[in-house]
Short mmCIF file of C-alpha atoms in Angstrom, two decimals:
data_model
loop_
_atom_site.label_atom_id
_atom_site.label_comp_id
_atom_site.label_asym_id
_atom_site.label_seq_id
_atom_site.Cartn_x
_atom_site.Cartn_y
_atom_site.Cartn_z
CA MET A 4 -52.52 12.05 37.01
CA ARG A 5 -53.29 14.96 34.77
CA ASP A 6 -49.85 14.52 33.19
CA ARG A 7 -50.69 10.94 32.43
CA ILE A 8 -53.89 11.87 30.66
CA LYS A 9 -51.96 14.40 28.64
CA THR A 10 -49.46 11.74 27.57
CA MET A 11 -52.27 9.40 26.60
CA LYS A 12 -53.84 12.11 24.52
CA LYS A 13 -50.54 12.73 22.84
CA ASN A 14 -50.18 9.02 22.10
CA ASN A 15 -53.60 9.02 20.54
CA HIS A 16 -52.57 11.85 18.27
CA ILE A 17 -49.51 9.92 17.18
CA ASN A 18 -51.63 6.86 16.52
CA ILE A 19 -53.96 8.84 14.31
CA ILE A 20 -51.03 10.29 12.41
CA LEU A 21 -49.61 6.81 11.95
CA LEU A 22 -52.96 5.53 10.71
CA LEU A 23 -53.11 8.37 8.22
CA PHE A 24 -49.66 7.46 6.99
CA VAL A 25 -50.66 3.85 6.45
CA LEU A 26 -53.81 4.92 4.58
CA LEU A 27 -51.82 7.32 2.43
CA ASN A 28 -49.41 4.57 1.56
CA LEU A 29 -52.19 2.19 0.61
CA THR A 30 -53.62 4.78 -1.72
CA SER A 31 -50.19 5.71 -3.18
CA GLN A 32 -50.57 7.08 -6.68
CA TYR A 33 -47.89 4.78 -8.15
CA THR A 34 -49.34 1.34 -8.33
CA TYR A 35 -47.30 -0.15 -11.19
CA ALA A 36 -46.18 -3.68 -10.51
CA GLN A 37 -42.56 -4.21 -11.38
CA SER A 38 -39.86 -6.39 -9.98
CA ILE A 39 -36.18 -5.63 -10.44
CA ASP A 40 -33.83 -8.59 -10.30
CA ILE A 41 -30.12 -7.93 -10.20
CA GLU A 42 -27.37 -10.48 -10.46
CA VAL A 43 -23.90 -9.28 -9.40
CA THR A 44 -20.67 -11.23 -9.59
CA ILE A 45 -17.70 -10.51 -7.39
CA PRO A 46 -14.81 -11.98 -9.37
CA LYS A 47 -12.12 -14.15 -7.87
CA LEU A 48 -8.84 -12.22 -8.09
CA ASN A 49 -5.42 -13.73 -8.08
CA VAL A 50 -3.75 -11.30 -5.69
CA GLY A 51 -1.60 -11.71 -2.59
CA THR A 52 -3.53 -9.53 -0.21
CA TYR A 53 -7.26 -9.95 -0.63
CA HIS A 54 -9.92 -8.21 1.40
CA ARG A 55 -13.52 -8.59 0.28
CA PRO A 56 -14.67 -5.51 -1.60
CA TYR A 57 -17.16 -3.00 -0.26
CA VAL A 58 -20.10 -2.80 -2.68
CA ALA A 59 -22.95 -0.30 -3.07
CA ILE A 60 -25.91 -0.51 -5.44
CA TRP A 61 -28.24 2.45 -5.72
CA LEU A 62 -30.68 4.39 -7.87
CA GLU A 63 -30.20 7.94 -9.14
CA THR A 64 -32.31 10.26 -11.26
CA ASP A 65 -30.99 11.30 -14.68
CA ARG A 66 -30.05 14.59 -12.99
CA ARG A 67 -27.75 12.64 -10.67
CA LYS A 68 -29.90 12.95 -7.57
CA GLY A 69 -29.66 9.99 -5.21
CA VAL A 70 -33.00 8.20 -4.90
CA HIS A 71 -32.64 4.90 -3.09
CA THR A 72 -29.94 2.52 -1.86
CA LEU A 73 -30.56 -1.10 -2.82
CA ALA A 74 -27.57 -2.73 -1.13
CA VAL A 75 -24.45 -1.83 0.87
CA TRP A 76 -22.00 -4.63 1.63
CA HIS A 77 -19.45 -3.41 4.13
CA GLU A 78 -17.66 -4.02 7.45
CA LYS A 79 -16.29 -0.86 9.06
CA ASP A 80 -18.09 2.43 8.58
CA ASP A 81 -14.69 4.20 8.33
CA TRP A 82 -14.43 2.89 4.80
CA LEU A 83 -17.95 3.61 3.56
CA LYS A 84 -16.46 6.79 2.09
CA ASP A 85 -14.36 4.69 -0.27
CA MET A 86 -17.52 4.01 -2.27
CA ARG A 87 -17.15 7.62 -3.24
CA GLN A 88 -20.00 8.12 -5.66
CA TRP A 89 -22.53 6.31 -3.49
CA TRP A 90 -21.25 8.14 -0.42
CA ARG A 91 -21.85 11.58 -1.95
CA LYS A 92 -25.17 10.71 -3.54
CA LEU A 93 -26.86 8.77 -0.72
CA GLY A 94 -24.53 7.29 1.88
CA ARG A 95 -23.64 10.37 3.87
CA LYS A 96 -27.23 11.64 4.03
CA ASP A 97 -29.28 8.57 4.15
CA PHE A 98 -27.45 5.48 5.37
CA THR A 99 -27.52 3.85 8.78
CA GLU A 100 -26.25 0.44 9.84
CA ASN A 101 -29.81 -0.52 10.71
CA ASP A 102 -31.01 -0.13 7.14
CA ALA A 103 -32.41 -3.30 5.62
CA THR A 104 -30.01 -2.78 2.72
CA SER A 105 -26.93 -2.96 4.97
CA SER A 106 -25.07 -6.25 5.15
CA ALA A 107 -21.61 -7.77 5.49
CA THR A 108 -19.07 -7.99 2.67
CA ARG A 109 -19.25 -11.09 0.48
CA LYS A 110 -16.71 -13.50 -0.91
CA PRO A 111 -16.22 -13.92 -4.68
CA ASP A 112 -19.42 -15.46 -6.09
CA THR A 113 -22.62 -14.48 -7.91
CA TYR A 114 -25.36 -12.86 -5.85
CA GLN A 115 -29.05 -12.12 -6.49
CA ILE A 116 -30.74 -8.97 -5.34
CA ASN A 117 -34.44 -8.47 -5.73
CA TRP A 118 -36.00 -5.08 -5.34
CA ASN A 119 -39.71 -4.34 -5.36
CA GLY A 120 -39.38 -0.70 -6.34
CA LEU A 121 -40.18 0.62 -2.87
CA ASP A 122 -38.10 3.25 -1.13
CA LYS A 123 -36.97 3.20 2.53
CA LYS A 124 -40.37 4.37 3.71
CA GLY A 125 -42.16 1.69 1.72
CA LYS A 126 -43.31 4.09 -0.99
CA LYS A 127 -43.24 3.24 -4.66
CA ILE A 128 -40.57 5.16 -6.61
CA PRO A 129 -42.28 7.48 -9.15
CA PRO A 130 -42.21 6.11 -12.74
CA GLY A 131 -39.48 7.49 -14.97
CA GLU A 132 -35.93 7.09 -16.17
CA TYR A 133 -33.25 6.33 -13.62
CA TYR A 134 -29.68 5.19 -13.38
CA LEU A 135 -28.93 2.00 -11.51
CA SER A 136 -25.40 2.47 -10.16
CA PHE A 137 -22.82 -0.04 -8.93
CA GLU A 138 -19.65 0.80 -7.06
CA ALA A 139 -17.06 -1.53 -5.52
CA ALA A 140 -13.88 -0.65 -3.62
CA ARG A 141 -11.37 -3.10 -2.21
CA GLU A 142 -8.81 -2.37 0.47
CA ALA A 143 -5.33 -2.38 -1.09
CA GLY A 144 -7.12 -3.14 -4.36
CA GLY A 145 -8.98 -1.37 -7.12
CA ARG A 146 -12.32 0.31 -7.62
CA ASP A 147 -15.21 -0.07 -10.05
CA TYR A 148 -18.09 2.26 -10.85
CA ILE A 149 -20.75 1.42 -13.47
CA ARG A 150 -24.20 2.85 -14.24
CA GLN A 151 -27.11 1.65 -16.35
CA LYS A 152 -30.10 3.69 -17.48
CA ILE A 153 -33.39 1.94 -16.67
CA THR A 154 -37.08 2.84 -16.90
CA LEU A 155 -39.44 2.28 -14.02
CA GLY A 156 -43.20 2.23 -14.21
CA ASN A 157 -43.83 1.56 -17.87
CA ASN A 158 -44.28 -2.19 -17.34
CA THR A 159 -41.94 -3.00 -20.23
CA PRO A 160 -39.62 -5.92 -19.53
CA GLN A 161 -35.97 -4.85 -19.74
CA HIS A 162 -32.72 -6.75 -19.64
CA TYR A 163 -29.26 -5.25 -19.36
CA SER A 164 -25.87 -6.94 -19.17
CA LEU A 165 -22.88 -5.01 -17.83
CA LYS A 166 -19.38 -5.93 -16.85
CA GLY A 167 -17.02 -4.36 -14.35
CA ASP A 168 -13.36 -3.63 -15.03
CA ILE A 169 -11.68 -4.90 -11.89
CA GLU A 170 -13.70 -5.48 -8.75
CA LEU A 171 -17.06 -6.30 -10.33
CA GLY A 172 -17.71 -9.12 -12.80
CA ASN A 173 -20.87 -9.64 -14.84
CA ILE A 174 -23.97 -7.76 -13.83
CA ASN A 175 -27.43 -8.67 -15.13
CA ILE A 176 -30.44 -6.48 -14.58
CA ARG A 177 -33.91 -7.86 -15.32
CA ILE A 178 -36.97 -5.68 -14.93
CA ASN A 179 -40.33 -7.45 -15.31
CA MET B 17 -17.71 0.22 23.25
CA GLN B 18 -15.48 3.05 22.08
CA ASN B 19 -12.61 1.67 24.12
CA LYS B 20 -13.14 -1.82 22.86
CA LEU B 21 -13.06 -0.54 19.30
CA LYS B 22 -9.91 1.43 19.96
CA LYS B 23 -8.26 -1.56 21.57
CA SER B 24 -8.99 -3.77 18.61
CA LEU B 25 -7.79 -1.03 16.27
CA TYR B 26 -4.46 -0.81 18.03
CA SER B 27 -3.94 -4.52 18.30
CA SER B 28 -4.65 -4.87 14.59
CA LEU B 29 -2.32 -1.97 13.89
CA LEU B 30 0.36 -3.61 15.97
CA ALA B 31 -0.09 -6.80 14.03
CA THR B 32 -0.01 -4.80 10.83
CA LEU B 33 3.26 -3.23 11.81
CA ILE B 34 4.94 -6.32 12.98
CA ILE B 35 3.59 -9.06 10.84
CA GLY B 36 4.35 -8.84 7.22
CA THR B 37 2.49 -11.99 6.24
CA GLN B 38 0.57 -11.73 3.01
CA ALA B 39 -2.78 -11.72 4.75
CA TYR B 40 -1.93 -8.78 6.99
CA ALA B 41 0.43 -6.67 4.92
CA HIS B 42 -0.35 -2.98 4.82
CA GLY B 43 1.64 -0.41 2.93
CA ARG B 44 3.95 1.74 4.98
CA PHE B 45 6.35 4.42 3.87
CA ILE B 46 8.59 7.38 4.56
CA LEU B 47 7.94 10.14 2.05
CA PRO B 48 10.55 12.94 1.84
CA THR B 49 9.83 16.36 0.35
CA HIS B 50 13.01 16.00 -1.73
CA THR B 51 15.27 13.11 -2.69
CA VAL B 52 17.83 15.07 -4.72
CA LEU B 53 19.34 18.33 -3.44
CA SER B 54 22.14 20.68 -4.45
CA GLY B 55 24.11 23.46 -2.78
CA LYS B 56 27.21 24.01 -0.63
CA GLU B 57 25.23 24.79 2.52
CA THR B 58 23.25 22.43 4.72
CA GLN B 59 20.00 21.45 3.01
CA LYS B 60 16.84 20.75 4.98
CA ILE B 61 14.02 18.42 4.11
CA SER B 62 10.76 17.43 5.78
CA LEU B 63 9.38 13.92 5.81
CA ILE B 64 6.18 12.13 6.64
CA SER B 65 5.76 8.47 7.47
CA SER B 66 2.60 6.43 7.63
CA ILE B 67 0.94 3.03 7.49
CA SER B 68 -1.50 3.21 4.61
CA ASN B 69 -2.81 1.23 1.69
CA ASP B 70 -3.38 4.47 -0.22
CA ILE B 71 0.13 4.88 -1.48
CA PHE B 72 1.65 8.13 -0.19
CA HIS B 73 -1.69 9.27 1.19
CA PRO B 74 -1.17 8.80 4.94
CA ASP B 75 -3.67 6.90 7.09
CA MET B 76 -1.98 6.12 10.45
CA PRO B 77 1.25 7.40 12.04
CA LEU B 78 4.30 5.13 11.82
CA ALA B 79 6.82 6.60 14.24
CA ASP B 80 7.16 8.79 17.31
CA ASP B 81 9.99 9.62 19.71
CA GLY B 82 7.72 9.45 22.76
CA LYS B 83 6.81 13.10 23.15
CA ALA B 84 3.63 13.30 21.11
CA ASN B 85 0.36 13.64 22.96
CA ILE B 86 -1.19 10.46 21.64
CA ASP B 87 -2.71 7.29 23.04
CA LYS B 88 -0.30 5.32 25.24
CA ARG B 89 -1.01 2.12 23.35
CA LEU B 90 0.22 3.75 20.15
CA GLN B 91 3.36 4.80 22.00
CA GLY B 92 3.85 1.17 22.98
CA MET B 93 3.68 0.25 19.33
CA PHE B 94 6.20 2.91 18.34
CA LYS B 95 8.63 1.71 21.02
CA GLN B 96 9.06 -1.48 19.01
CA LEU B 97 10.44 0.52 16.10
CA LYS B 98 13.87 2.10 15.69
CA THR B 99 14.26 5.27 13.68
CA ILE B 100 17.73 5.40 12.17
CA ALA B 101 19.45 8.03 10.03
CA THR B 102 22.67 7.01 8.29
CA ASN B 103 24.80 9.82 6.84
CA PRO B 104 27.00 9.68 3.70
CA ASP B 105 29.98 8.57 5.85
CA GLY B 106 27.97 5.60 7.06
CA GLN B 107 27.59 7.05 10.56
CA ILE B 108 24.36 6.99 12.53
CA GLU B 109 22.86 10.42 13.29
CA PRO B 110 19.98 11.20 15.64
CA MET B 111 16.53 11.59 14.09
CA SER B 112 13.24 12.53 15.70
CA TRP B 113 9.66 11.75 14.63
CA GLN B 114 6.38 13.14 15.94
CA ALA B 115 3.14 11.26 15.51
CA HIS B 116 -0.04 13.06 14.48
CA ALA B 117 -3.50 11.61 13.96
CA ARG B 118 -2.88 10.25 10.48
CA LEU B 119 0.88 10.51 9.96
CA SER B 120 4.25 11.08 11.58
CA VAL B 121 6.43 14.05 10.67
CA SER B 122 10.13 14.80 10.82
CA ASP B 123 12.65 17.35 9.59
CA TYR B 124 16.16 16.47 8.59
CA SER B 125 19.28 18.48 7.85
CA LEU B 126 21.72 17.23 5.25
CA ALA B 127 25.03 18.75 6.32
CA LYS B 128 27.21 16.56 4.10
CA ASP B 129 27.49 15.77 0.42
CA GLY B 130 26.38 12.31 -0.60
CA THR B 131 23.52 9.95 0.21
CA TYR B 132 21.56 9.66 3.46
CA ARG B 133 19.48 6.63 4.34
CA LEU B 134 16.54 7.36 6.64
CA SER B 135 14.93 4.26 8.12
CA ILE B 136 12.20 2.99 10.43
CA VAL B 137 13.17 -0.51 11.44
CA GLN B 138 11.46 -3.34 13.26
CA SER B 139 14.30 -5.42 14.76
CA PRO B 140 13.90 -9.19 14.69
CA THR B 141 11.02 -10.05 17.02
CA HIS B 142 9.59 -13.42 18.02
CA MET B 143 5.94 -13.93 17.23
CA THR B 144 3.88 -17.07 17.57
CA THR B 145 0.62 -17.33 15.63
CA PHE B 146 -1.90 -20.05 16.44
CA LYS B 147 -5.56 -20.95 16.52
CA ASN B 148 -7.42 -20.92 19.82
CA ALA B 149 -9.39 -23.99 20.93
CA ASP B 150 -12.46 -22.39 19.29
CA GLY B 151 -10.62 -21.96 15.99
CA SER B 152 -10.16 -18.18 16.18
CA PRO B 153 -6.71 -16.85 15.17
CA ASN B 154 -4.44 -15.44 17.83
CA ARG B 155 -0.80 -14.42 18.35
CA VAL B 156 1.70 -13.85 21.11
CA PHE B 157 4.92 -11.82 21.03
CA GLY B 158 8.19 -12.66 22.74
CA LYS B 159 10.58 -15.57 22.67
CA ASN B 160 9.40 -17.71 25.55
CA SER B 161 5.86 -16.40 25.93
CA GLU B 162 3.36 -18.64 27.59
CA LEU B 163 0.79 -20.04 25.18
CA PRO B 164 -2.85 -20.82 26.01
CA GLU B 165 -3.97 -24.44 26.24
CA ASN B 166 -5.53 -26.55 23.48
CA ILE B 167 -4.28 -24.42 20.63
CA THR B 168 -3.50 -25.64 17.11
CA HIS B 169 -1.70 -24.42 13.96
CA ILE B 170 1.23 -23.12 15.97
CA LYS B 171 3.78 -21.24 13.90
CA ARG B 172 6.77 -19.58 15.51
CA ARG B 173 8.26 -16.76 13.48
CA LEU B 174 11.15 -14.37 13.76
CA ILE B 175 10.03 -11.24 11.97
CA ALA B 176 11.89 -8.13 10.86
CA SER B 177 10.85 -5.22 8.66
CA ARG B 178 12.51 -2.13 7.27
CA VAL B 179 11.13 1.11 5.81
CA ASP B 180 13.81 3.09 3.96
CA THR B 181 14.12 6.27 1.96
CA PHE B 182 17.26 7.73 0.36
CA ILE B 183 18.17 11.40 -0.06
CA SER B 184 21.28 12.78 -1.77
CA ARG B 185 22.94 16.17 -1.56
CA ASN B 186 25.09 16.87 -4.62
CA THR B 187 26.87 13.71 -5.85
CA PRO B 188 25.26 10.52 -4.49
CA ASN B 189 27.46 7.90 -2.83
CA LYS B 190 26.78 4.43 -1.49
CA LYS B 191 28.24 4.24 2.00
CA ALA B 192 24.87 4.60 3.72
CA LEU B 193 23.56 1.87 1.42
CA SER B 194 25.99 -0.73 2.80
CA PRO B 195 23.88 -3.59 4.09
CA VAL B 196 23.23 -3.72 7.81
CA GLY B 197 22.86 -7.46 7.36
CA ILE B 198 19.48 -7.97 9.01
CA GLY B 199 16.35 -8.88 7.05
CA LEU B 200 15.71 -7.57 3.54
CA GLU B 201 17.64 -4.63 2.10
CA LEU B 202 18.11 -2.98 -1.28
CA GLY B 203 21.47 -3.12 -3.00
CA GLY B 204 22.69 -3.57 -6.55
CA GLU B 205 24.34 -1.61 -9.29
CA SER B 206 21.95 1.33 -9.64
CA HIS B 207 21.58 4.16 -7.17
CA PRO B 208 18.08 4.81 -5.76
CA ASN B 209 18.61 8.58 -6.20
CA ASP B 210 19.47 8.30 -9.87
CA LEU B 211 16.23 7.08 -11.46
CA PHE B 212 14.88 8.47 -14.73
CA ILE B 213 12.08 7.31 -17.02
CA ASN B 214 12.93 4.90 -19.83
CA GLU B 215 16.35 4.13 -18.34
CA PRO B 216 16.76 0.52 -17.22
CA VAL B 217 18.08 0.16 -13.67
CA SER B 218 19.43 -2.89 -11.83
CA PHE B 219 18.87 -3.57 -8.17
CA LYS B 220 19.51 -6.52 -5.91
CA LEU B 221 17.62 -7.61 -2.83
CA LEU B 222 19.79 -8.83 0.01
CA MET B 223 18.63 -11.15 2.75
CA ASN B 224 20.64 -10.86 5.96
CA GLY B 225 23.28 -9.07 3.89
CA LYS B 226 23.67 -11.89 1.40
CA SER B 227 22.14 -13.22 -1.78
CA PRO B 228 18.73 -14.67 -0.83
CA GLU B 229 19.27 -17.85 -2.91
CA LYS B 230 15.59 -17.79 -3.77
CA SER B 231 13.31 -15.66 -5.90
CA ILE B 232 11.49 -12.88 -4.11
CA ASN B 233 8.38 -11.05 -5.30
CA VAL B 234 8.80 -7.31 -5.58
CA LYS B 235 5.90 -4.93 -6.04
CA LEU B 236 6.21 -1.34 -7.26
CA VAL B 237 3.22 0.97 -6.89
CA GLN B 238 3.17 4.54 -8.14
CA SER B 239 1.76 7.21 -5.82
CA GLY B 240 -1.84 8.35 -6.04
CA THR B 241 -3.71 5.02 -5.80
CA ARG B 242 -6.54 6.87 -4.08
CA HIS B 243 -7.27 8.78 -7.26
CA ARG B 244 -7.26 5.99 -9.77
CA ASN B 245 -9.36 2.84 -10.06
CA LYS B 246 -6.51 0.49 -10.94
CA ARG B 247 -3.50 0.15 -8.70
CA ASP B 248 -1.29 -0.55 -11.75
CA GLU B 249 1.24 -2.52 -9.74
CA ILE B 250 4.50 -3.51 -11.35
CA ASP B 251 5.13 -7.09 -10.24
CA ILE B 252 8.66 -8.40 -10.49
CA THR B 253 10.16 -11.73 -9.51
CA THR B 254 13.83 -11.45 -8.69
CA ALA B 255 16.46 -13.94 -9.79
CA LYS B 256 17.62 -16.34 -7.09
CA THR B 257 20.52 -13.97 -6.55
CA GLY B 258 17.98 -11.28 -5.61
CA GLU B 259 18.78 -9.29 -8.76
CA PHE B 260 16.09 -7.54 -10.76
CA ASP B 261 15.84 -4.95 -13.53
CA VAL B 262 13.17 -2.36 -13.98
CA THR B 263 12.47 0.46 -16.43
CA PHE B 264 10.08 3.11 -15.14
CA LYS B 265 7.64 4.47 -17.72
CA ASN B 266 6.26 7.31 -15.61
CA ALA B 267 7.94 9.88 -13.40
CA GLY B 268 6.86 10.18 -9.79
CA PHE B 269 7.18 8.56 -6.39
CA TYR B 270 6.97 4.77 -6.18
CA LEU B 271 6.70 2.44 -3.21
CA LEU B 272 8.74 -0.73 -3.52
CA GLU B 273 7.46 -3.59 -1.37
CA ALA B 274 9.11 -6.97 -0.89
CA GLU B 275 8.41 -9.83 1.48
CA VAL B 276 9.98 -13.18 2.07
CA GLU B 277 9.24 -16.09 4.37
CA THR B 278 11.92 -18.74 4.81
CA GLU B 279 11.72 -21.99 6.73
CA ALA B 280 14.10 -22.12 9.65
CA MET B 281 16.55 -24.96 10.09
CA GLU B 282 15.37 -28.06 11.88
CA ASN B 283 15.79 -28.09 15.65
CA SER B 284 15.58 -24.32 15.63
CA ASP B 285 13.34 -22.63 18.20
CA ILE B 286 11.39 -20.99 15.35
CA ASP B 287 9.63 -22.29 12.22
CA PHE B 288 9.98 -19.33 9.85
CA TYR B 289 11.92 -16.15 9.28
CA HIS B 290 9.74 -13.41 7.89
CA TYR B 291 11.24 -10.28 6.42
CA SER B 292 9.63 -7.30 4.72
CA LEU B 293 11.00 -4.21 3.05
CA TYR B 294 9.38 -0.88 2.01
CA ILE B 295 11.35 1.66 0.01
CA THR B 296 10.33 4.99 -1.48
CA LEU B 297 11.83 5.72 -4.89
CA GLU B 298 11.55 8.94 -6.89
CA VAL B 299 11.71 8.74 -10.68
CA PHE B 300 12.35 11.89 -12.74
CA PRO B 301 11.25 12.70 -16.29
#
């Protein structure tokens, strides 16, 4: 009985901590409103053996520190390492299959990704200059790795157009 | 869960090994430490072999003589393969391979002058691919294997594959290169141990020891794909005689891959013959 009371007390503590967390988040210091829309094309390739590419999209600081993963399209975790830059910057520390950003590989087409500027914990990313990075690796195929400098938090609309060499086609980034 | 994963890994590996169809093809190779040797005494080399899409970076073992302490299911896979060493007199010599986690290893002694051909061969095997009643792909090995009910897209194939590498001590010769006459093999004017940059060479693909009488696609990939973004494949279509010319621009090891699928004659107990060939070539500056 006494044990049970103890557990209840403990639970109460956890609840209070959780409540504090929620309050802290609501009063987060970064309240800029910005939406980041990304359009990524996986090109159709005329090759004999085609496996859908693994793709990672993530944010880094200008000092090359991994900040946040926006998307990881993959099948087997054995091959996550083949997205080498993403793997060293964020994947190996920060990625689990349960992440909202994790999904299956995709066939050649154009895909939209919308990101609200929140990190994994639901916190706004501090304003500043960042690199949005794209990496694609295809089994028995090639690899692509592209980065674009962007600014978050200054509420200036931005538009960038990039193009991959092999495994990624056109990429459009719109920040509003 | 772990077991289930392993099981599916091995069955896909088995398919990888045996099927050469475009959709399943994985690179596989034998990579020797040396392809050209000199000296009056016996020369020794070491070799690795592997199934891998990273060319000459091993990923899975390709051969074992049954003594390695590895999963039994892998041993079952290796039993389907023959490892053959042919000496410069054209005689078969014993050769042993040991599987490790990511590759197989072997040593070989070249006691004679001339060219050795070291091979890992999948003899012609019957394989039937089909779609289950629910549409999922499936396959069965063996000539008269029982097939499940209500299946569609049935294709019966006779498949054979060959992984070769050539090593010469002193003056190369061509006895070991004589066609065995099964599946795809490399022949032609040039010698695979006499390749230098900017020198055109002429080879000929043989199907069952003869001219294939159809064009075959040949792919050459230089080693080190893991460390470059583009695979930089050299794609060649042979003449109907199987002949093709190539001039290598860079020195290094190359993997030559060729595959062919031919319709069988009517009233045959198979629909297609499927042959694949993997050869390691070393080009010198």
